[in-house]
Short mmCIF file of N, CA and C in Angstrom, two decimals:
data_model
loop_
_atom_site.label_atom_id
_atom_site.label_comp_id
_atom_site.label_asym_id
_atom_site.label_seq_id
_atom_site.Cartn_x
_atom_site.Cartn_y
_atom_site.Cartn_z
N UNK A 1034 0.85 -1.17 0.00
CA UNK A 1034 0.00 0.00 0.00
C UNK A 1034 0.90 1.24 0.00
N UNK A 1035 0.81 2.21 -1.04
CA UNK A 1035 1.65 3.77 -1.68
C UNK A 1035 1.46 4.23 0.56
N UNK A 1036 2.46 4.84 0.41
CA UNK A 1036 2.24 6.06 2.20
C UNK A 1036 1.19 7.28 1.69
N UNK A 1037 0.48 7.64 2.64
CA UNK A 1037 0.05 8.83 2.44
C UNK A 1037 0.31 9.74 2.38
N UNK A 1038 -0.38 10.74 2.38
CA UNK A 1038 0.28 12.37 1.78
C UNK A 1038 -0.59 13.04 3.01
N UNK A 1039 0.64 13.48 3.88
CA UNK A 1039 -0.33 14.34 4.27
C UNK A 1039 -0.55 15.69 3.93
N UNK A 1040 -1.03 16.99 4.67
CA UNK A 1040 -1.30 18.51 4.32
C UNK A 1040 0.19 18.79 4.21
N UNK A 1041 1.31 18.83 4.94
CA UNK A 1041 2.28 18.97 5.44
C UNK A 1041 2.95 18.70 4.13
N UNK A 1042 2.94 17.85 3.48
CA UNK A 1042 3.69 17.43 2.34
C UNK A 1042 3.35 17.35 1.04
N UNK A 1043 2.23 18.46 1.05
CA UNK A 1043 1.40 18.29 -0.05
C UNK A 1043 2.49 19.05 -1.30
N UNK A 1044 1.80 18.72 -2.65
CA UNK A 1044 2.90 19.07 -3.57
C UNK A 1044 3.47 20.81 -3.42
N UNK A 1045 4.66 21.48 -3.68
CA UNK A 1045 4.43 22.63 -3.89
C UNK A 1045 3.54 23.30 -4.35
N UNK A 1046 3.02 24.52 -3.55
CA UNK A 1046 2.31 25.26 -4.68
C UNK A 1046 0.57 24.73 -4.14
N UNK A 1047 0.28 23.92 -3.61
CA UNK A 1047 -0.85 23.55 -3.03
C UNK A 1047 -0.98 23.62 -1.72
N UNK A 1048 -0.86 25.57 -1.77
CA UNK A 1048 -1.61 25.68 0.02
C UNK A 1048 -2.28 24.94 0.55
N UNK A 1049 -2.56 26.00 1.95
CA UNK A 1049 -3.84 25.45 2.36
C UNK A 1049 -5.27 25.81 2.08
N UNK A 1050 -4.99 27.22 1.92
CA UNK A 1050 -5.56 27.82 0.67
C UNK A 1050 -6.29 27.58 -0.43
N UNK A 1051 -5.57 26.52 -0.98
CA UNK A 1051 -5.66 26.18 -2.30
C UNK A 1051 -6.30 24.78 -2.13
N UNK A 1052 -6.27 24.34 -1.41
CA UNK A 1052 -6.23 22.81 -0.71
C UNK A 1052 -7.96 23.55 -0.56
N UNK A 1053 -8.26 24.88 0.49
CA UNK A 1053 -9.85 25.02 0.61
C UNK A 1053 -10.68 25.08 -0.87
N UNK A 1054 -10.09 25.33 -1.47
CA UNK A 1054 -11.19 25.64 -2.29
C UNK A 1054 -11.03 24.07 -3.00
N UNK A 1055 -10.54 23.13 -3.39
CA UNK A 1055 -10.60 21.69 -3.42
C UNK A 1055 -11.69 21.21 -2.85
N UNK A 1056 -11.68 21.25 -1.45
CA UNK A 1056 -12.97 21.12 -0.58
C UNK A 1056 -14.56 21.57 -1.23
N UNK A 1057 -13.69 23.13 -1.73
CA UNK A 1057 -15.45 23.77 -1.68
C UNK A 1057 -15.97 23.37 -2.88
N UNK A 1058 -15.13 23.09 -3.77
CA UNK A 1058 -15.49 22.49 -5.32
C UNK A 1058 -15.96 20.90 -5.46
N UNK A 1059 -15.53 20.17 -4.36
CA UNK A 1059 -15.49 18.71 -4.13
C UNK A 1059 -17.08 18.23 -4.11
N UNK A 1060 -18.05 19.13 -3.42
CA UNK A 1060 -19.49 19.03 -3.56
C UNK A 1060 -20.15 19.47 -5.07
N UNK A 1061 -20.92 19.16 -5.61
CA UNK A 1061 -21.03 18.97 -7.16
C UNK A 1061 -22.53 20.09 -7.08
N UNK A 1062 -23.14 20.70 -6.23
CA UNK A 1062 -23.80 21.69 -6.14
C UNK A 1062 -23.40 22.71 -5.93
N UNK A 1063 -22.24 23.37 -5.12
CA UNK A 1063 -21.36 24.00 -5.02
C UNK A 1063 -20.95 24.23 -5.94
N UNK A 1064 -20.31 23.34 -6.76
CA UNK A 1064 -19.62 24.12 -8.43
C UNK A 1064 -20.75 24.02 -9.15
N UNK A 1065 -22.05 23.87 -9.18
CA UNK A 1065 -22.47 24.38 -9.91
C UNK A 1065 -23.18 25.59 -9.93
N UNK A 1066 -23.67 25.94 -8.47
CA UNK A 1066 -23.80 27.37 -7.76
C UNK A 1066 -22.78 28.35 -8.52
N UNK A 1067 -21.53 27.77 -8.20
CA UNK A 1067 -20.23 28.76 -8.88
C UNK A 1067 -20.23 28.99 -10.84
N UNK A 1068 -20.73 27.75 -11.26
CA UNK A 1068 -20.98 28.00 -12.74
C UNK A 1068 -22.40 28.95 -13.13
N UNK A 1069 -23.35 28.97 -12.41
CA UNK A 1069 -24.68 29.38 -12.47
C UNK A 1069 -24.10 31.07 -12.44
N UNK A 1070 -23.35 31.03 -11.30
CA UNK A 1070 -22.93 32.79 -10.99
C UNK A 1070 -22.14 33.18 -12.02
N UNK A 1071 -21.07 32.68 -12.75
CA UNK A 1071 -20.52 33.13 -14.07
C UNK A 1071 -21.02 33.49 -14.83
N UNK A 1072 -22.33 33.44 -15.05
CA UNK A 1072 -23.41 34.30 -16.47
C UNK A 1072 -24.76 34.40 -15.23
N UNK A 1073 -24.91 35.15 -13.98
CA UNK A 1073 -25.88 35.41 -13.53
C UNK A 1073 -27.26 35.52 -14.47
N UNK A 1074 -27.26 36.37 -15.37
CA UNK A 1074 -28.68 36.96 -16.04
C UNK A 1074 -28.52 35.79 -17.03
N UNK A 1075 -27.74 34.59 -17.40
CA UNK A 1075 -28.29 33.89 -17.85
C UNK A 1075 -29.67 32.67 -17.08
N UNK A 1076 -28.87 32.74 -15.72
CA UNK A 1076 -29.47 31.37 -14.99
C UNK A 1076 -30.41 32.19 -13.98
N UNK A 1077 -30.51 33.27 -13.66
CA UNK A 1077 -31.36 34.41 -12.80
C UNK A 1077 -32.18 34.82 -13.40
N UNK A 1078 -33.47 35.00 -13.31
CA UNK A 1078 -34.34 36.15 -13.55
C UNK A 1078 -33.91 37.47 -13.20
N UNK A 1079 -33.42 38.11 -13.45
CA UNK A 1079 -32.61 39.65 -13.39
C UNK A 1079 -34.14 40.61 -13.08
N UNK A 1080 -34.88 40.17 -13.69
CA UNK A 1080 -36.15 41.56 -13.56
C UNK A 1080 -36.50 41.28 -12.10
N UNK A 1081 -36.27 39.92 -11.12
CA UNK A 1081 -36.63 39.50 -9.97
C UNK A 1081 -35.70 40.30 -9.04
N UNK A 1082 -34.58 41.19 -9.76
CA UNK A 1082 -33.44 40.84 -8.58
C UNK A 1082 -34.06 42.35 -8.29
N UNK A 1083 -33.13 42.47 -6.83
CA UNK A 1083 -33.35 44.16 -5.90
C UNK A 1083 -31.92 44.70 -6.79
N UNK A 1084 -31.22 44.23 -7.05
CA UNK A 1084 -29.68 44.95 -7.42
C UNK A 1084 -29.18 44.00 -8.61
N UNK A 1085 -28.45 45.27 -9.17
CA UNK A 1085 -27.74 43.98 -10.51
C UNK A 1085 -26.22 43.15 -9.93
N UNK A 1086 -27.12 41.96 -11.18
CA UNK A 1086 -26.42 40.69 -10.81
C UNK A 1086 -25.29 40.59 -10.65
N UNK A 1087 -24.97 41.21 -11.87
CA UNK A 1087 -23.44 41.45 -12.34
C UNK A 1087 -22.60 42.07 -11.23
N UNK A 1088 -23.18 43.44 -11.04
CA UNK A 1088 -22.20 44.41 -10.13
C UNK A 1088 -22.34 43.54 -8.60
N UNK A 1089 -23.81 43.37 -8.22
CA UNK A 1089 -23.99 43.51 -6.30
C UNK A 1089 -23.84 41.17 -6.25
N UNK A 1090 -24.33 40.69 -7.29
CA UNK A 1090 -24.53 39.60 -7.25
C UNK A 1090 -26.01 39.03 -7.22
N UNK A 1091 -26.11 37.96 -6.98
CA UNK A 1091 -27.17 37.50 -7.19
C UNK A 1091 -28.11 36.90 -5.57
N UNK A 1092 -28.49 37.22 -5.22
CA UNK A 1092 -29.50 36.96 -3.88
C UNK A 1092 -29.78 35.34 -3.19
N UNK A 1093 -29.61 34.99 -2.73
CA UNK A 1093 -29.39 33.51 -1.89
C UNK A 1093 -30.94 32.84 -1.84
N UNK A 1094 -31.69 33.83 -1.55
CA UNK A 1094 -33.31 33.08 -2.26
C UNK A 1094 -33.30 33.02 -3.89
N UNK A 1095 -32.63 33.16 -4.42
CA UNK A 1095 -32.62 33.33 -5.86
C UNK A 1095 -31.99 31.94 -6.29
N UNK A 1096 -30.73 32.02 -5.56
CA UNK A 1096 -29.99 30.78 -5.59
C UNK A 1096 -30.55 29.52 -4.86
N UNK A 1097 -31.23 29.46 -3.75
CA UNK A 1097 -31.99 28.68 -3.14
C UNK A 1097 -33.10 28.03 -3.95
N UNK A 1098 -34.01 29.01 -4.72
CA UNK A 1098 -35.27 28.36 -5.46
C UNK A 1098 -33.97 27.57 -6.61
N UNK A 1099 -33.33 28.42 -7.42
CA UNK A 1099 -32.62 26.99 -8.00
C UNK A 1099 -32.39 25.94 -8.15
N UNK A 1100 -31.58 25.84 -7.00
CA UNK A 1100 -31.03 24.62 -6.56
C UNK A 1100 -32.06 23.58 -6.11
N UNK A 1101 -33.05 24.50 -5.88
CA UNK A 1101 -34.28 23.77 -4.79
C UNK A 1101 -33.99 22.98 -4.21
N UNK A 1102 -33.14 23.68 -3.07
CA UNK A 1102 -32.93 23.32 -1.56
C UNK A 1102 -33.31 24.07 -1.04
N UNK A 1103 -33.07 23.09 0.52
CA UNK A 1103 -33.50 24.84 1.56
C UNK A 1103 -32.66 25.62 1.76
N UNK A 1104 -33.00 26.66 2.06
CA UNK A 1104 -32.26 28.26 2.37
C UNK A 1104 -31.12 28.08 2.99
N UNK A 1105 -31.31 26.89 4.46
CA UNK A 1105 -30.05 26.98 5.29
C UNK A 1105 -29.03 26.06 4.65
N UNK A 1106 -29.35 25.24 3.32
CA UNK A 1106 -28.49 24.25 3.04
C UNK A 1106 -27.71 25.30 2.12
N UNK A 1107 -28.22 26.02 1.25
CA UNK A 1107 -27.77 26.95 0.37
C UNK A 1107 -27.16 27.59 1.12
N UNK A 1108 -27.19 28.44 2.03
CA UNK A 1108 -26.40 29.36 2.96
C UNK A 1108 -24.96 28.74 3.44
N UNK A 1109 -25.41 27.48 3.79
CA UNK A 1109 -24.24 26.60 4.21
C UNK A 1109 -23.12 26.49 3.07
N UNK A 1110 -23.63 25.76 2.19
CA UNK A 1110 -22.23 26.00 0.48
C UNK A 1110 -22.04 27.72 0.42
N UNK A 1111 -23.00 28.26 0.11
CA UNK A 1111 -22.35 29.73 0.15
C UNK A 1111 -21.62 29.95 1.20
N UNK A 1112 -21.70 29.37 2.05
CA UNK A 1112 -20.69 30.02 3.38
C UNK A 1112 -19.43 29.12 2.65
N UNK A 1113 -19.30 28.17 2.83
CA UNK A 1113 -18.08 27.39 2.73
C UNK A 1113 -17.16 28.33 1.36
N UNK A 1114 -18.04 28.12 0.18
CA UNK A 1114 -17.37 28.76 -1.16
C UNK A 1114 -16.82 30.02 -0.95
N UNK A 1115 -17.74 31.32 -0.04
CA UNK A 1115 -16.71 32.42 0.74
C UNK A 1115 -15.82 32.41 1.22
N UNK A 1116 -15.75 31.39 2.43
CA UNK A 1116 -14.51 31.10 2.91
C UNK A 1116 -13.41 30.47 1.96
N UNK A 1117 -13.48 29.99 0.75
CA UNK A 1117 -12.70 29.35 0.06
C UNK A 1117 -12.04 30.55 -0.81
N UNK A 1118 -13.01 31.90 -0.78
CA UNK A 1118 -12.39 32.75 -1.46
C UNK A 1118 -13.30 32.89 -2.72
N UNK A 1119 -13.77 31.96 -2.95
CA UNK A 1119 -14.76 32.19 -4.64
C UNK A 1119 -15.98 32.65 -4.67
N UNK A 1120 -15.99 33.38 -4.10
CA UNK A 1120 -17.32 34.24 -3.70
C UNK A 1120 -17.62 35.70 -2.92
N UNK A 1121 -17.84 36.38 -3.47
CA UNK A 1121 -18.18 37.96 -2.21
C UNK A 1121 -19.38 37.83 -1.60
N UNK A 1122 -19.88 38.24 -0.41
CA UNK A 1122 -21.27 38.92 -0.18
C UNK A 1122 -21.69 40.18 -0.35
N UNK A 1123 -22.67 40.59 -0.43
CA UNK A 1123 -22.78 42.03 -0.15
C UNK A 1123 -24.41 41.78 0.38
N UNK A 1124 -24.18 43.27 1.63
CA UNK A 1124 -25.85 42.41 2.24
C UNK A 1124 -26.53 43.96 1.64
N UNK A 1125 -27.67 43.56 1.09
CA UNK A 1125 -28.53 44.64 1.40
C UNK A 1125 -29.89 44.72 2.05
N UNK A 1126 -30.36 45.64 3.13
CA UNK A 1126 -31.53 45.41 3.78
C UNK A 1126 -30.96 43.72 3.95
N UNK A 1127 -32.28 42.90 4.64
CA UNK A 1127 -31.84 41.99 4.76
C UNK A 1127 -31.79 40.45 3.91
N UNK A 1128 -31.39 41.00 2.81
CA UNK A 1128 -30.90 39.88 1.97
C UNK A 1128 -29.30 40.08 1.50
N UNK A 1129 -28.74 38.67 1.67
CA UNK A 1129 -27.49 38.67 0.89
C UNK A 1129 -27.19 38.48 -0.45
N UNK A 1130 -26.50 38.96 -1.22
CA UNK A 1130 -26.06 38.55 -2.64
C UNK A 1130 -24.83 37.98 -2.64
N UNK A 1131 -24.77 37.07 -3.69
CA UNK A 1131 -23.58 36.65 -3.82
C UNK A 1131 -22.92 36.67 -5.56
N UNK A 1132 -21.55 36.74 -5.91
CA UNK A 1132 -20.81 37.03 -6.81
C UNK A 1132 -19.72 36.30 -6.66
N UNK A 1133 -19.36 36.04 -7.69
CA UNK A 1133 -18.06 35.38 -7.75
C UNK A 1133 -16.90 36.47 -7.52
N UNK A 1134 -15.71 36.03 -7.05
CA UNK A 1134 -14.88 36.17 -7.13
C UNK A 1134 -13.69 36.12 -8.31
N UNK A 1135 -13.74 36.36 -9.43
CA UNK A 1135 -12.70 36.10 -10.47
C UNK A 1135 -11.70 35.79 -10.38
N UNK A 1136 -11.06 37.55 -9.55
CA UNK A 1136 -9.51 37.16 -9.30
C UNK A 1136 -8.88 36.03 -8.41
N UNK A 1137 -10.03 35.54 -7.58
CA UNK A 1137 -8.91 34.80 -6.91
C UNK A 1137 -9.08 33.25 -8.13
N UNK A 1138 -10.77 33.30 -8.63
CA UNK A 1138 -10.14 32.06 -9.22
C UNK A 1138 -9.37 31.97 -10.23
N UNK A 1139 -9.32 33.11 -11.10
CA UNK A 1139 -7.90 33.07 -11.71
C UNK A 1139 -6.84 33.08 -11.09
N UNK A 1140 -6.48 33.43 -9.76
CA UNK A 1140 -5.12 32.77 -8.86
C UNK A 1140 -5.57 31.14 -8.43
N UNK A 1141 -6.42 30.99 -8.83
CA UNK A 1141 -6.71 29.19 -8.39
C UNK A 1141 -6.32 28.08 -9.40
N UNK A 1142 -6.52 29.02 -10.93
CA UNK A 1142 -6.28 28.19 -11.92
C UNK A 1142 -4.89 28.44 -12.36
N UNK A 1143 -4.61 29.60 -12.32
CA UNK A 1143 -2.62 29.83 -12.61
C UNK A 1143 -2.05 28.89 -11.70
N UNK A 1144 -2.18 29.12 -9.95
CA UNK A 1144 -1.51 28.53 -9.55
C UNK A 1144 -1.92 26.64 -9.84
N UNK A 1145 -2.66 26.70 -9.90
CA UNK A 1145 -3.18 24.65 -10.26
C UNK A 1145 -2.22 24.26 -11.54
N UNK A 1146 -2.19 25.63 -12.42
CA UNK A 1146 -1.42 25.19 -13.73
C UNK A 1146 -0.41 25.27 -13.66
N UNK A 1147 0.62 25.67 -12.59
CA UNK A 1147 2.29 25.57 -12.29
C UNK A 1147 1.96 24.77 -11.41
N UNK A 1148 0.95 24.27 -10.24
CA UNK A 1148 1.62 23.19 -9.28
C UNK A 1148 1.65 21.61 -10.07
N UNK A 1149 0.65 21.53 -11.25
CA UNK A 1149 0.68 20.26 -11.85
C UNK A 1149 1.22 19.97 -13.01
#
């Protein structure tokens, strides 16, 4: 049986960092939450939203009827995918929006394409 790998010895170039967002992508609703937000006004009703998609993001009941889950399961991947970095909030009144993050995932895919 190969030894394992642990965090500690992971290849160069694969923070821990980098290692989170592995995690946040590893759930197959999650990346697709994250593909849905790359063309918001394609997968959104935009005339539904309080703020545009593009600039403020797209609203977590918005993303919730989607997915058609519940609110707190949706909240939960959106939380995780923030913390991973691939995602902003912005709250207004009391709803959140969410947006991707670009730059970092273009630092997710440069660096993936020199660590492998």
């Amino acid at each position: 049986m190969p030894p394992r790998v642990t965090v500690d010895e992971a290849p160069a170039g694969l923070t821990d960092d980098t290692l989170e967002v592995f995690k946040a992508l590893s759930n197959p609703v999650r990346l697709q939450i994250l593909q849905w937000l790359r063309e918001p006004r394609a997968h959104f009703d935009a005339e539904r939203a309080i703020a545009d998609p593009d600039e403020v993001g797209v609203c977590v009941s918005h993303i919730t009827e989607k997915a058609g889950l519940a609110q707190s399961t949706v909240s939960s991947y959106m939380s995780v995918l923030e913390r991973a970095q691939l995602v902003t909030s912005t709250r207004i009144g009391k709803w959140t929006h969410y947006r991707r993050n670009e730059e970092r995932i273009a630092a997710v895919v440069d660096s993936l394409g020199q660590s492998l």
